[in-house]
Every structure is written in C-alpha cells, then in structure tokens.
mmCIF file with all atom_site columns, C-alpha atoms and ligand atoms in Angstrom:
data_model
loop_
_atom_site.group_PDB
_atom_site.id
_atom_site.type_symbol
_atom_site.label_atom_id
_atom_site.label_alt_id
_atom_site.label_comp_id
_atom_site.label_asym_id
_atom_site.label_entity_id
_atom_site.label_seq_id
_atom_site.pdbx_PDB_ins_code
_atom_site.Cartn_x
_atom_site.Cartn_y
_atom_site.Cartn_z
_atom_site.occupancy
_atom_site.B_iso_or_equiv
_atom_site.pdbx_formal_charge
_atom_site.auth_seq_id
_atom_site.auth_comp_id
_atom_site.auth_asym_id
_atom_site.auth_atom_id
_atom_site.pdbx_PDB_model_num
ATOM   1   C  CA  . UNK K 1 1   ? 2.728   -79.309 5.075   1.00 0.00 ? 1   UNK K CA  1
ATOM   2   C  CA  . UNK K 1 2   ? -0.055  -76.521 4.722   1.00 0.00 ? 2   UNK K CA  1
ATOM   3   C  CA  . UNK K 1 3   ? 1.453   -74.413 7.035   1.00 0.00 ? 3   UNK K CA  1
ATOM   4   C  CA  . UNK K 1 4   ? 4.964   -75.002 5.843   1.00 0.00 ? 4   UNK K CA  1
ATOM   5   C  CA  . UNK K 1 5   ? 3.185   -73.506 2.308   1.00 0.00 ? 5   UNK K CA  1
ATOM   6   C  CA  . UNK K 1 6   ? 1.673   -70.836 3.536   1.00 0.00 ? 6   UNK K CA  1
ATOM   7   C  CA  . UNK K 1 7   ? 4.489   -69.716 5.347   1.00 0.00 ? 7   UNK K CA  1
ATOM   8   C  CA  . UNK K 1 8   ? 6.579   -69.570 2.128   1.00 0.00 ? 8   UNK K CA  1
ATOM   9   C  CA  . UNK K 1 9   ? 4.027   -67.749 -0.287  1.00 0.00 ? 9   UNK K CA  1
ATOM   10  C  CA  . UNK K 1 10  ? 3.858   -65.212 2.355   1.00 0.00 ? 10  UNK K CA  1
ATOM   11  C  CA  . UNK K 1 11  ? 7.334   -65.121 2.123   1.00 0.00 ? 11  UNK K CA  1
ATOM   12  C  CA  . UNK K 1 12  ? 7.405   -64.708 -1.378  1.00 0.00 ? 12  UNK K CA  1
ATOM   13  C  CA  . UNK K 1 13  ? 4.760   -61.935 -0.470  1.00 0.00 ? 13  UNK K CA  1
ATOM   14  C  CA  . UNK K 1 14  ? 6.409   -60.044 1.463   1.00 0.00 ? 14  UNK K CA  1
ATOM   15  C  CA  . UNK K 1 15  ? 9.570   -59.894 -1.124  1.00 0.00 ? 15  UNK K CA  1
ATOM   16  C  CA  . UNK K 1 16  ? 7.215   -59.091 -3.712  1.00 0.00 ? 16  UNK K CA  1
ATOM   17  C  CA  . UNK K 1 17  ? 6.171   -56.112 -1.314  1.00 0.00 ? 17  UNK K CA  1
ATOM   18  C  CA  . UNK K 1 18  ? 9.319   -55.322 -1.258  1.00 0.00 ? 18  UNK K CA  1
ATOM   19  C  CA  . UNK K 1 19  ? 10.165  -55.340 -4.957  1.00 0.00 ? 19  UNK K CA  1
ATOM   20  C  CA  . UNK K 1 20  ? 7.336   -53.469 -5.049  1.00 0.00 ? 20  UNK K CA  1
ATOM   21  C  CA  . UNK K 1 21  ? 8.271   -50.028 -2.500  1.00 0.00 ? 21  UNK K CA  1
ATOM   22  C  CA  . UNK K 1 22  ? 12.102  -50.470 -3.996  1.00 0.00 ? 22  UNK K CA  1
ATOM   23  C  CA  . UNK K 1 23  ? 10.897  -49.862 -7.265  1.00 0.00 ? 23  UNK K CA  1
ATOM   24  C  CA  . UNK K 1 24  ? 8.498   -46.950 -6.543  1.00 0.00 ? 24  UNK K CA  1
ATOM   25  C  CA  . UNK K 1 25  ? 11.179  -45.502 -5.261  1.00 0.00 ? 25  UNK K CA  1
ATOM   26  C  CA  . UNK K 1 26  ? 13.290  -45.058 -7.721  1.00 0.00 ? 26  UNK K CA  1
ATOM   27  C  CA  . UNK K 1 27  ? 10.121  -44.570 -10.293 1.00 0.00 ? 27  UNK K CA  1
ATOM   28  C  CA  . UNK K 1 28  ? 9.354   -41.752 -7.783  1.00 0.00 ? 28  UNK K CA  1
ATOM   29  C  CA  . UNK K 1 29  ? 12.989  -40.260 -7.829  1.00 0.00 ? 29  UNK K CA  1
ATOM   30  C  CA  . UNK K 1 30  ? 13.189  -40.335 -11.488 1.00 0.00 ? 30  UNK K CA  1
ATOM   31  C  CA  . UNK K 1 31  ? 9.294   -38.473 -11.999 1.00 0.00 ? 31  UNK K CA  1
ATOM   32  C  CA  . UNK K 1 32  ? 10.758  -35.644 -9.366  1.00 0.00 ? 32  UNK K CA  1
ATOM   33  C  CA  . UNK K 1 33  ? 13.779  -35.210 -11.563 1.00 0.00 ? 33  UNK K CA  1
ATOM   34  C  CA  . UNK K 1 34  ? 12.739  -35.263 -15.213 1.00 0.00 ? 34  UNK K CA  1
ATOM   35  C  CA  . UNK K 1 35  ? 10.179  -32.083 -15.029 1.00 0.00 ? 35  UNK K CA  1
ATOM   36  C  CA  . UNK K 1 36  ? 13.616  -30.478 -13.759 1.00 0.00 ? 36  UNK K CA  1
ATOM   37  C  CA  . UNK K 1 37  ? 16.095  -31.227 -16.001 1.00 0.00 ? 37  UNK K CA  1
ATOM   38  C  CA  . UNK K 1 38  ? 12.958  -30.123 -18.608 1.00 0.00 ? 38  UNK K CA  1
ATOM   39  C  CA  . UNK K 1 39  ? 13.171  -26.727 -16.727 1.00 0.00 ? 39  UNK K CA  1
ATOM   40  C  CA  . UNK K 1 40  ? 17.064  -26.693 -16.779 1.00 0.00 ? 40  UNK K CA  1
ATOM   41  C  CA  . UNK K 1 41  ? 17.135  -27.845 -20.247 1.00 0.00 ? 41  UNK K CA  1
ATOM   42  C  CA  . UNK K 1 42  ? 14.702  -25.234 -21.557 1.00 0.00 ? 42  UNK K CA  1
ATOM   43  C  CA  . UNK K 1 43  ? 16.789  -22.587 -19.668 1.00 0.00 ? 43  UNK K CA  1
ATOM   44  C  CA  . UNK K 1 44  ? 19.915  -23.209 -22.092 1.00 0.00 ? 44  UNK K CA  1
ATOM   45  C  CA  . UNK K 1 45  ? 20.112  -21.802 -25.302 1.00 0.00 ? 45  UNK K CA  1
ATOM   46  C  CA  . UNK K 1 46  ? 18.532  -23.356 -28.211 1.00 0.00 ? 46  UNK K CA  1
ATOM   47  C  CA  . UNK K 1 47  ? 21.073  -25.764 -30.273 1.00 0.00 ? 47  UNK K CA  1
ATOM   48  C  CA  . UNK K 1 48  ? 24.048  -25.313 -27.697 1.00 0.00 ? 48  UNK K CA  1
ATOM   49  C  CA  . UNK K 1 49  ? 26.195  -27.567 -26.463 1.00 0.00 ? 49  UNK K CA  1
ATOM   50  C  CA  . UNK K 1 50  ? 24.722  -27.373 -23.438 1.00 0.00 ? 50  UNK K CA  1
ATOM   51  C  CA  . UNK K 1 51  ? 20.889  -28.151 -24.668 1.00 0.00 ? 51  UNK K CA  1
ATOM   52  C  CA  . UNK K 1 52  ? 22.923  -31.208 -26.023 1.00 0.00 ? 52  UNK K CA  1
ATOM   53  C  CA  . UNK K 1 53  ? 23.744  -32.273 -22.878 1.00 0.00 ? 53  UNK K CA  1
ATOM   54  C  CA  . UNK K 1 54  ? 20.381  -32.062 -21.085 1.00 0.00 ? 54  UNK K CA  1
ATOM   55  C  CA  . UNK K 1 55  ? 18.871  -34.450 -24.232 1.00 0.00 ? 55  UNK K CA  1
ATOM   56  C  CA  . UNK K 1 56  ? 21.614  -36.863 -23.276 1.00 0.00 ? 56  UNK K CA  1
ATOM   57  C  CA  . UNK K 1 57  ? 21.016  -36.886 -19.494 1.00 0.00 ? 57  UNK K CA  1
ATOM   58  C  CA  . UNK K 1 58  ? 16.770  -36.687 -19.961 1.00 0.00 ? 58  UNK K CA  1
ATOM   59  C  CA  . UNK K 1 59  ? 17.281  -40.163 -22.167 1.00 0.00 ? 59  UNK K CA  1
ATOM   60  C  CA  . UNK K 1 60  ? 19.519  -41.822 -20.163 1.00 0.00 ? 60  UNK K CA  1
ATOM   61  C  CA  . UNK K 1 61  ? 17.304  -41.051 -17.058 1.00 0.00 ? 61  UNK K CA  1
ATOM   62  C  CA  . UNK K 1 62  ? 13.994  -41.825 -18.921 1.00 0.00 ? 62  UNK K CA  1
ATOM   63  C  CA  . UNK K 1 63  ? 15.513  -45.258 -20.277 1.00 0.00 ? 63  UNK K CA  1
ATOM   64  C  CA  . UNK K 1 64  ? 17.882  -46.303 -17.391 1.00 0.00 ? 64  UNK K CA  1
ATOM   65  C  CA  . UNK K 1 65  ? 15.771  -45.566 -14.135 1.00 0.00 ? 65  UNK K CA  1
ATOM   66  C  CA  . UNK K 1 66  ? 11.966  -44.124 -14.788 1.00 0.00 ? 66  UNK K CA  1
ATOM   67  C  CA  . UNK K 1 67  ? 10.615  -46.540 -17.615 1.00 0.00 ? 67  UNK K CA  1
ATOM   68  C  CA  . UNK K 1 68  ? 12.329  -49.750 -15.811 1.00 0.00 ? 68  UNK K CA  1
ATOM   69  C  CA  . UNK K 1 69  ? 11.133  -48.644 -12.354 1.00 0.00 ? 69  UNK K CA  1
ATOM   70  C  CA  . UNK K 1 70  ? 7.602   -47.867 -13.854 1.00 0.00 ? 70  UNK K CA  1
ATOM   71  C  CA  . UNK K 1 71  ? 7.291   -51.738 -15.298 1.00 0.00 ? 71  UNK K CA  1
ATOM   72  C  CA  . UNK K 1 72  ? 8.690   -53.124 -12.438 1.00 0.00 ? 72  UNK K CA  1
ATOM   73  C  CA  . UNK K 1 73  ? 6.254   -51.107 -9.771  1.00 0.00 ? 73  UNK K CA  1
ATOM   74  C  CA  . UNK K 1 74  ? 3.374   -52.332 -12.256 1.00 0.00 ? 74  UNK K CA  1
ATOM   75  C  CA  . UNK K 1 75  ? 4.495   -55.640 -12.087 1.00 0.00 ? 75  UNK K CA  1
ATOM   76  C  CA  . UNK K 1 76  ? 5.042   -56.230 -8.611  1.00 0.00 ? 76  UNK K CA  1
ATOM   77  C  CA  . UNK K 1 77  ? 1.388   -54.353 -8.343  1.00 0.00 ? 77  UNK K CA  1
ATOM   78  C  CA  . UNK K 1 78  ? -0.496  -56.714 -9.883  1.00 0.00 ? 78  UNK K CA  1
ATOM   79  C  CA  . UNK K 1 79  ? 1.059   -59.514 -8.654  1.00 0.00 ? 79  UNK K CA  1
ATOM   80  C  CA  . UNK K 1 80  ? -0.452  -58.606 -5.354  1.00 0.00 ? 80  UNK K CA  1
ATOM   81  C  CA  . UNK K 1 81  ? -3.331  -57.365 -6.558  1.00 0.00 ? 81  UNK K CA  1
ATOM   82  C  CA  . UNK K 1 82  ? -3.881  -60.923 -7.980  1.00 0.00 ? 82  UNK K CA  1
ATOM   83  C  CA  . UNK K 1 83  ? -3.191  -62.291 -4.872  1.00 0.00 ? 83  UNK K CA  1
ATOM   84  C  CA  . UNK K 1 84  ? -5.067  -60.478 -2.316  1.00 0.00 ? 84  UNK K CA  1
ATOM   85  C  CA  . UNK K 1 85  ? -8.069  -59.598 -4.892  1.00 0.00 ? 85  UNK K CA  1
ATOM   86  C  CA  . UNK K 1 86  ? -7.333  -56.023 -4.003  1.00 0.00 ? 86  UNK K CA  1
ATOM   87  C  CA  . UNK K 1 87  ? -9.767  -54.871 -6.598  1.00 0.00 ? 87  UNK K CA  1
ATOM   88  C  CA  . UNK K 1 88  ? -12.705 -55.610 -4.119  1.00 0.00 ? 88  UNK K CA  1
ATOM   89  C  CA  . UNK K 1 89  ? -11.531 -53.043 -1.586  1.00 0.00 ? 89  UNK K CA  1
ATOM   90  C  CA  . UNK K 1 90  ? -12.352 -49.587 -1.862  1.00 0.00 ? 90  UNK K CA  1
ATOM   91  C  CA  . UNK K 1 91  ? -9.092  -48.046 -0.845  1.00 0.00 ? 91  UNK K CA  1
ATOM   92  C  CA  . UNK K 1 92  ? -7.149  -49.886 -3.963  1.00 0.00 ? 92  UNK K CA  1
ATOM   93  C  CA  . UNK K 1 93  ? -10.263 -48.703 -6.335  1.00 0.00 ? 93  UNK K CA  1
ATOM   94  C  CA  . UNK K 1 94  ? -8.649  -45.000 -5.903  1.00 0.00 ? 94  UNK K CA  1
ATOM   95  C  CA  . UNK K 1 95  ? -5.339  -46.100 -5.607  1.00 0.00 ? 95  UNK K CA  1
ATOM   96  C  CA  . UNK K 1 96  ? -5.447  -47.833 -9.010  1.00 0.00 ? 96  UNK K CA  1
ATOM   97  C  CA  . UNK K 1 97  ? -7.415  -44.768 -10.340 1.00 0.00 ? 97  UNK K CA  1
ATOM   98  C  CA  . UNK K 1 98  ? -4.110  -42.599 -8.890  1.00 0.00 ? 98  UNK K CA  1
ATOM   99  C  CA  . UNK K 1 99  ? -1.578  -44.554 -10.716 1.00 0.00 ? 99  UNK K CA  1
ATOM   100 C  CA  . UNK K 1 100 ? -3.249  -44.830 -13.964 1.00 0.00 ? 100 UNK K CA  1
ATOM   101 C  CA  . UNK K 1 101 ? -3.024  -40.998 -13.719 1.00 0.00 ? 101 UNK K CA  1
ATOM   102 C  CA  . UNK K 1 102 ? 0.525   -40.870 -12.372 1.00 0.00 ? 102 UNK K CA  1
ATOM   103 C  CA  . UNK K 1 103 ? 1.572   -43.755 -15.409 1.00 0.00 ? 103 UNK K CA  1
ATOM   104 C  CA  . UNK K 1 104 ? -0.311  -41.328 -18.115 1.00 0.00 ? 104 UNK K CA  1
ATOM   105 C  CA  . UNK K 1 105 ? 1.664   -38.391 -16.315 1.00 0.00 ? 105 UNK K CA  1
ATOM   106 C  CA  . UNK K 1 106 ? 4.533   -40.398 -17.042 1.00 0.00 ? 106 UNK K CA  1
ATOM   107 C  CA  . UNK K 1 107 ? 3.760   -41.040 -20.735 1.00 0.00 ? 107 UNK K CA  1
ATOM   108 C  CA  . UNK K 1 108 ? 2.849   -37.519 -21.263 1.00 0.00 ? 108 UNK K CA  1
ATOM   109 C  CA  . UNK K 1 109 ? 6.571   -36.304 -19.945 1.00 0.00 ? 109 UNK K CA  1
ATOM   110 C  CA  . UNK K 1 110 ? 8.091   -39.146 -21.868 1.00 0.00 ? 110 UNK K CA  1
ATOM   111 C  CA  . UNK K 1 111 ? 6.495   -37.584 -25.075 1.00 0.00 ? 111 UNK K CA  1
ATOM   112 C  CA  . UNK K 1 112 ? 7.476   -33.867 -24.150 1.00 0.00 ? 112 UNK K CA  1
ATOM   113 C  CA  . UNK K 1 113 ? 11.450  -35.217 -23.608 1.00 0.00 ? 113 UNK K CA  1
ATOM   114 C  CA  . UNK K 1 114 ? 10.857  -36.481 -27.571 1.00 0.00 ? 114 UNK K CA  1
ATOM   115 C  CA  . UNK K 1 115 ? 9.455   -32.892 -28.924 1.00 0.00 ? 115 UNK K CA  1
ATOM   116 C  CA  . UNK K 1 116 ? 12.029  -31.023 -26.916 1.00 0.00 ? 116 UNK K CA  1
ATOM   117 C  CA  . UNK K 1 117 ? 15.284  -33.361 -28.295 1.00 0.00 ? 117 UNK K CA  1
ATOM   118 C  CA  . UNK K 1 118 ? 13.661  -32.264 -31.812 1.00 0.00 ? 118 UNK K CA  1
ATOM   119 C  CA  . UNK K 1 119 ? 14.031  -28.376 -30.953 1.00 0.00 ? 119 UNK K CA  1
ATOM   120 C  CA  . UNK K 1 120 ? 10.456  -27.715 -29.650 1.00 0.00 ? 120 UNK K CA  1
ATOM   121 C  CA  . UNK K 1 121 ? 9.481   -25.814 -26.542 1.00 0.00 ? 121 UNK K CA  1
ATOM   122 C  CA  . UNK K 1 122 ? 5.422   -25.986 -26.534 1.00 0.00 ? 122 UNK K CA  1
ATOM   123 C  CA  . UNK K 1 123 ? 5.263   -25.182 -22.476 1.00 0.00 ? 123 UNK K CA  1
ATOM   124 C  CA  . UNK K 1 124 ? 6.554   -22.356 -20.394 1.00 0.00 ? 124 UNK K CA  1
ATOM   125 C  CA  . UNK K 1 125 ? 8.944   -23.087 -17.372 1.00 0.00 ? 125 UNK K CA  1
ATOM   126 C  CA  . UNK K 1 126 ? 6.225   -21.947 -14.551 1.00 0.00 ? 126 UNK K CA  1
ATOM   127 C  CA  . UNK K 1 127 ? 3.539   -24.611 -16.241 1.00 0.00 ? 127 UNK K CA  1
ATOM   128 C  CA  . UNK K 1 128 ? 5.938   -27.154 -15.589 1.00 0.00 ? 128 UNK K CA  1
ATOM   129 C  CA  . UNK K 1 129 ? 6.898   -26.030 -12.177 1.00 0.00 ? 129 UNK K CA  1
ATOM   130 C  CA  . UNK K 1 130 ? 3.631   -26.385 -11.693 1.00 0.00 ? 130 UNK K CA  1
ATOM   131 C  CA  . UNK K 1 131 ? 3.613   -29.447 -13.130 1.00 0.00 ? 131 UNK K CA  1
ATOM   132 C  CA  . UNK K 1 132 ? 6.010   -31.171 -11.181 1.00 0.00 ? 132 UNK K CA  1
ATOM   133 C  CA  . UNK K 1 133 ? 3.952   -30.509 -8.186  1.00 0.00 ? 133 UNK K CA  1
ATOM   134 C  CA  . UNK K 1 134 ? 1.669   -33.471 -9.387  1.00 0.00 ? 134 UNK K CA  1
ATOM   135 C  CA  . UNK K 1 135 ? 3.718   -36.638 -8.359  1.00 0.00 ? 135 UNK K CA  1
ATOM   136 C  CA  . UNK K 1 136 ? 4.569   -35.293 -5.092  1.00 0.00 ? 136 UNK K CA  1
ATOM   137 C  CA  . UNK K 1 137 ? 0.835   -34.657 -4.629  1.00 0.00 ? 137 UNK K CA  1
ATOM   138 C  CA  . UNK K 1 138 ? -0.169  -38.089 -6.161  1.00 0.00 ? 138 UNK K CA  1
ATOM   139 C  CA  . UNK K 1 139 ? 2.378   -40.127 -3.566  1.00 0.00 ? 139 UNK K CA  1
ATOM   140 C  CA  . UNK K 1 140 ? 0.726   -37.977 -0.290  1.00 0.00 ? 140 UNK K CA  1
ATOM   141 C  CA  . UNK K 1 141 ? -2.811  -39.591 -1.567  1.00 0.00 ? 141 UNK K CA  1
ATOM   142 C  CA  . UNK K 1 142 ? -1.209  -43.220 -2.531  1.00 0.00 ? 142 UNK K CA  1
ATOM   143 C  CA  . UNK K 1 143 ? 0.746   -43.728 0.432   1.00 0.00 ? 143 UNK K CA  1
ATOM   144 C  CA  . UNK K 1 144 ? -2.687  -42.565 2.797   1.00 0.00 ? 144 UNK K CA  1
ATOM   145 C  CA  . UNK K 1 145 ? -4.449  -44.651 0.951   1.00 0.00 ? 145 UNK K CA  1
ATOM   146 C  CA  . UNK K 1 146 ? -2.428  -48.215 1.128   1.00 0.00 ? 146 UNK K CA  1
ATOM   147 C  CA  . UNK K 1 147 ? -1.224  -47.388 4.783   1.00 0.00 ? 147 UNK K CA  1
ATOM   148 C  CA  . UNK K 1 148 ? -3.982  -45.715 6.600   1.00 0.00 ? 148 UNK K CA  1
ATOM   149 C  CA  . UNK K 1 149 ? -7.402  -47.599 4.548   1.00 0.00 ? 149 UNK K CA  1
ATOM   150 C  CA  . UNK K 1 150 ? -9.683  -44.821 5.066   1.00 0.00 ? 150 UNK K CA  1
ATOM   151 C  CA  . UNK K 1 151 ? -12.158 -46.822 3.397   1.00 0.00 ? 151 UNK K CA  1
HETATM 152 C  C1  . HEM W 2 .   ? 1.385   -49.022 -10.606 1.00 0.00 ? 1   HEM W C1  1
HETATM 153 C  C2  . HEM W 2 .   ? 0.425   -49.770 -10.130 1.00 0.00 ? 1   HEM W C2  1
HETATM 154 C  C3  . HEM W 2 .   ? 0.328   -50.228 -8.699  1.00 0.00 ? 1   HEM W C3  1
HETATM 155 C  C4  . HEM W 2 .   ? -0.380  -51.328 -8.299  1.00 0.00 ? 1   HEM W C4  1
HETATM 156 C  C5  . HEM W 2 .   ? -1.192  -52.242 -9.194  1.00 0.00 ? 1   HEM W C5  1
HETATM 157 C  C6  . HEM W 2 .   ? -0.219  -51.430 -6.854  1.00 0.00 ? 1   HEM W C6  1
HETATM 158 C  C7  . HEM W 2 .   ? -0.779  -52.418 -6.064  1.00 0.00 ? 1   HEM W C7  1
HETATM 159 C  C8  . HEM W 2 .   ? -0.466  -52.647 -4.750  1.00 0.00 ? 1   HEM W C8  1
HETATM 160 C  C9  . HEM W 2 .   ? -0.999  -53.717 -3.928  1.00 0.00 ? 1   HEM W C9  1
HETATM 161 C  C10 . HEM W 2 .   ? -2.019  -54.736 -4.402  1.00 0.00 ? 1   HEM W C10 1
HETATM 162 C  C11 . HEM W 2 .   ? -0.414  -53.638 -2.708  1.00 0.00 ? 1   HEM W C11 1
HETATM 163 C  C12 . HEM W 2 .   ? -0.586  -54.640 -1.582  1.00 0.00 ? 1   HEM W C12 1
HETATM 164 C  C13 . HEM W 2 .   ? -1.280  -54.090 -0.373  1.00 0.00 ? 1   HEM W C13 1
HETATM 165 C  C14 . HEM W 2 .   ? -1.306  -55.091 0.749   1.00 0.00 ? 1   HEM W C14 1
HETATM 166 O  O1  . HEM W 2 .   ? -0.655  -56.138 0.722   1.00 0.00 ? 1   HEM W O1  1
HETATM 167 O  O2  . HEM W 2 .   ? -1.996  -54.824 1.687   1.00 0.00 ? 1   HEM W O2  1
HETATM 168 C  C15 . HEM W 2 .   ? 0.483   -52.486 -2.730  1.00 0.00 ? 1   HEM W C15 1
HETATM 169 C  C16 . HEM W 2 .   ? 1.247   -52.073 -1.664  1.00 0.00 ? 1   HEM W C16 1
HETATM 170 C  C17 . HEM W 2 .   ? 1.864   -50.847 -1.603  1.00 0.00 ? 1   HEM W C17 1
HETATM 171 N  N1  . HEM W 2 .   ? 1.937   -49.905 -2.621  1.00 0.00 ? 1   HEM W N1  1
HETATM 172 FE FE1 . HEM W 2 .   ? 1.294   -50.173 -4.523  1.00 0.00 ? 1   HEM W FE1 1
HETATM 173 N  N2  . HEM W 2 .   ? 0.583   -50.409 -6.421  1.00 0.00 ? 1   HEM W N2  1
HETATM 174 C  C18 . HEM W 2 .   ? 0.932   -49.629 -7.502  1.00 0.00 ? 1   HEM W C18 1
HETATM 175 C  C19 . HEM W 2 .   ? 1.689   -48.467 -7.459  1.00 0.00 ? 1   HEM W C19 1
HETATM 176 C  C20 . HEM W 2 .   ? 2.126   -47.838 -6.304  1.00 0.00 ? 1   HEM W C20 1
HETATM 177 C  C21 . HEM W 2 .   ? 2.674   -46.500 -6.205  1.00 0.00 ? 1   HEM W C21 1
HETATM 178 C  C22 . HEM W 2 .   ? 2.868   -45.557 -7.370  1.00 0.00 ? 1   HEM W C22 1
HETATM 179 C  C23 . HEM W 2 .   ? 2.972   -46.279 -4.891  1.00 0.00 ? 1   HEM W C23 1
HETATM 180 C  C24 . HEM W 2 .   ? 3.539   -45.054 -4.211  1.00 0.00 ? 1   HEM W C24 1
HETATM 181 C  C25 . HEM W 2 .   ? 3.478   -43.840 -4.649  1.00 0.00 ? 1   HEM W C25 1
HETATM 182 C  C26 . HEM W 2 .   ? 2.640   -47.461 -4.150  1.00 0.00 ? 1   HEM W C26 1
HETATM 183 C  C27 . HEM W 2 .   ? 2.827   -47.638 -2.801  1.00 0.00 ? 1   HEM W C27 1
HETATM 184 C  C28 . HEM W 2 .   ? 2.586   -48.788 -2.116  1.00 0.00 ? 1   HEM W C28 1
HETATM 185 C  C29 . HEM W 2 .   ? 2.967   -49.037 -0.731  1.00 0.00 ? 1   HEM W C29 1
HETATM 186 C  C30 . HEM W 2 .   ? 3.701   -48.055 0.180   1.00 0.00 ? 1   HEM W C30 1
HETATM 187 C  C31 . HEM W 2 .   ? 2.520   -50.326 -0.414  1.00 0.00 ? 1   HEM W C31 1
HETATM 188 C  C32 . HEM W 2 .   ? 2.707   -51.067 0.903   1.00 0.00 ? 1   HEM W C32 1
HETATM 189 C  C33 . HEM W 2 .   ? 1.461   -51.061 1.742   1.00 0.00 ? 1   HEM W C33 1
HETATM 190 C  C34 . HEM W 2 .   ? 1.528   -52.056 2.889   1.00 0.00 ? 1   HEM W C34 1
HETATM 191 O  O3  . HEM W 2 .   ? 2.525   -52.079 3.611   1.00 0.00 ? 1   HEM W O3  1
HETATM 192 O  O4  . HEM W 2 .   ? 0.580   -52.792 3.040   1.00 0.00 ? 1   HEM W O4  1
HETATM 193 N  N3  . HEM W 2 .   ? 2.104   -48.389 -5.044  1.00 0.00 ? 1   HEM W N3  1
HETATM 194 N  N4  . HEM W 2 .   ? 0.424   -51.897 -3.991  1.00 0.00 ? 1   HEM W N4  1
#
C-alpha cells in the first residue's frame, strides 16, 4: 500500500518535471524572441503601418506564450521545490537567485513593450542586442546548475 503510494507521487513527480522543462521552453523561446521583434520594431518608422504591426505581434507574444509559460514554469517550480525542500541545497539557492533575475528581466521587457506601443524609444538597438544576450547566458548557468550540482 506504501509502495503502491510512493510509486504514484513519484509519478505525479515526474509529470510535474515535465510540466515543468515544457514550459521553460516555451518561456525560453518567447524571452529569445521579444528583445528581437523590439529591435525589428524600433527599426520601422515611427507611426507606420508597419510599427503597427510589431505592437500587435509583441502583445500577442507577451500575452499568448511568455507571461503563461512564465506562471506555469513558476508553478511547476515550487511545487517541487515544496516537495523535495530544495531550498536546503546549495545548487537551488543560486538557481532561485537566477530566476528571480531572469523573471525581473522579464518584467522589465514587459514594461519596455508598454512605452514603445505609446511611441517611446528610451534604448538604442546595440543595448538591446546586448541585452538579449542575458537569457541565453542565464539558461547556460540554470541548466549547470540543476543537472551537474556543482555544489
Ligand atoms: C521560475 C522558478 C523555478 C523554480 C522554483 C524551479 C525549481 C525547480 C526544482 C525544485 C526542480 C527539481 C529538481 C529535482 O527534482 O532534482 C527543477 C528542475 C529543473 N529545472 Fe527548474 N525551477 C525554476 C525555473 C527554471 C528555469 C528558468 C529553468 C531553465 C532555464 C529550469 C530548468 C530546470 C531543469 C532542466 C530541471 C530538471 C532537472 C532534473 O532533471 O533533475 N528551471 N526546477
């Protein structure tokens, strides 16, 4: 009876683990794109028809993939961090410290989409090329940190 228990919550585990790498995928994906279209969109000429269309396609991307996946990923986080009291190990102390930045990254792009739908362009293309170095960066670290444990 025991065993037949623990056998299904770590097969409820293991979906949640699942959940969990589906969703940072696509939360991933969408943190690649949206510094991009931001470049592409500041490329096209203020008030055109085509600066119309890069506010359409930054809010559907922002509302239909990257806020979603960021919730979910969050969700399905803590649910194992609840489970496995992952707070006690060193390796998820930086980890956690990585995604707060990477979910305040997030915010701070979300916030940047707003000003630029309202006509403002407060940073140059190159700082956000630059800028859109910092997920990619951020995953190398997270993914070293949950697989290989160096601590
Ligand atoms: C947003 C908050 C997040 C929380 C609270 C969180 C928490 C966790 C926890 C507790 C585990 C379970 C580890 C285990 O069972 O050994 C896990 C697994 C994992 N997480 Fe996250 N995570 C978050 C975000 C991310 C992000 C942004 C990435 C990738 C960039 C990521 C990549 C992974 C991977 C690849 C695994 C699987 C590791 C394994 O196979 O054991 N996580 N996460």
């Amino acid at each position: 009876m025991i065993y037949g228990l623990q056998a299904a919550l770590s097969l409820t585990y293991a979906w949640i683990k699942a959940g969990h790498i589906i969703f940072v995928m696509f939360w991933i994906a969408g943190l690649f794109m949206l510094p991009r279209y931001y470049i592409y969109h500041q490329e096209s000429a203020p008030g055109s028809a085509e600066e119309k269309k890069w506010i359409e396609r930054e809010r559907k991307l922002r509302s239909i993939i990257l806020t979603p996946a960021m919730i979910l990923v969050w969700i399905f986080g803590l649910m194992m961090m609840w489970t496995i009291q992952a707070w006690t190990m060193h390796w998820f102390q930086l980890k956690f410290l990585l995604v707060l930045g990477l979910s305040a990254y997030h915010g701070w792009m979300i916030g940047y989409g707003r000003k630029l739908a309202r006509g403002e362009r407060p940073v140059s293309g190159r700082a956000l090329r630059l800028m859109n170095e910092i997920p990619g960066l951020a995953v190398v670290l997270i993914v070293v940190l949950v697989i290989v444990r160096p601590f």
